[in-house]
């Protein structure tokens, strides 16, 4: 009970400090109120992807611009690192700041700025040389490339199909780390073009039907095509786990994989025409396509599909995990693509994602740079305004036409129906469940720590361990609905991450040393830690609980909370039953209610010590209740200890 008072007292003191003293006389108002006013004043609607609960905005009304809803929103949201995204009609979405995603207006300004940096081939090539160096350095690629093993890949049996063959490979890059993929080879004799095909994030990975269709069709027409798993996807997940994909390590490892496959193909295969080396991928695979062309000059034709943008770097850590767009004072994927001039490039864009601006922004910009070489016709754009973000037939046809022209492929062989769609397992290098994975293969993301900066890697690792924990907890529920699994997993992961981040950013030392007013003793480190952590914004908790209750049954919600608190409710209740053998129903109900309250409060604390301390507060309350109910907790506990001792002694005597 004393601890509750202490915490309540100190938290309210700290809270009062933050809100009243800091913002007094600063015309502060709750953010949610200000946003409601903005909706009424400008006749707009707001949809929230962020929590505004408890957020106080200083100089609130002074930030409003009576002539502009958007300027007002910018001024009001920016202190919280929120932004707005305009939707259809008068609707605006309020979101967290996203460093990799900007607006098309930003993209336009960026391209005007970039164009001002060069006006001819000479000034452009200076910039390009600097970009080449700095993108590479910011990616941290060379330290990895220098540690490669250059082993021969493990190759599967060759499977023969109509006009082409497929062979799986597993190429060891760093010691014990493999990149797996498939090589599609034309049946025709002579030297072939080569097309490296990095994969994007479409469901089904590189095994999916439209991917096999594209690989097979290009092969039938005369190009050797190589596709390979994303880091942490497909067979790579057997080695590092799927959570590893959402680490910035994925950005550099995937670049290394693409270049390693290119090295291997060009050095070992005698049937490749080195003057025809292409790269082609969609979405995240398109981002990699552009990056690979910026890193390596052996490519002679490139086709990024539904990815290229001056205002979106790619939303996955494998695309924007390393700060490559900070190169040379700031760049973007459109400028990185322009580095490919004057070699042939196709940009495929659509009307329903961030590439919708390509015809107006990125394509004219690319033409500007290609123009320095008198090669405006070497860059082409196929824009599909009615289509969305996929690698559908029209996009594949655009890619076929482009490579037919760039690499003189045999158009008469263009027929997707002749391609055999193989089952996923046929495309594995290491068999089902990785049964053939070599004994020397690494089997944990941690093993890659030696290749990365210590401080950064510890954050990566910690995120991955949180993700693993979350996945384990959620899988315990045996949910079948994939959407629900992903919703709950993200919800719990974000909560755990917020708790960790708050804890790390608010160490106990931020709470002043002080005296516990109730017992006169100095505050312990744990007391101060708990005071600091208890000041975490309430919406972190409510967001989790509301989300869980929306998606799950109450029983399932409780199961997740039990995972957070390692089953302390059941364990502690069993303890009460042992100590108070004649516990009444009413007493049990009181205890259970309080233990559940403890559980829900404890999930917002990071360490087991803290979680136990929260339970301790409620246990004191339960014991006080038992005392008030005519029992003596002290005596009950003493009796229990004596009973346990006596039982032990009896057992020991029996053994003798
Ligand atoms: Zn990714």
XYZ file of C-alpha atoms and ligand atoms in Angstrom, residues 199-201 230-231 233 245-247 250-251 254 284 288 315-320, ligand 1:
21
model
C 12.817 -9.748 -55.419
C 10.367 -7.338 -53.786
C 7.878 -7.825 -50.963
C 15.226 -11.343 -49.776
C 17.332 -11.438 -46.603
C 12.711 -14.433 -46.516
C 14.479 -8.684 -42.692
C 13.183 -5.635 -40.889
C 16.669 -4.646 -39.789
C 18.957 -6.291 -44.778
C 19.731 -3.208 -46.881
C 20.811 -7.658 -50.078
C 11.288 -3.332 -53.192
C 17.284 -2.757 -55.251
C 9.315 1.837 -46.678
C 11.184 -1.298 -45.650
C 14.513 -1.252 -43.788
C 15.891 -3.316 -46.688
C 15.305 -0.234 -48.882
C 15.871 2.673 -46.542
Zn 12.336 -5.301 -47.283
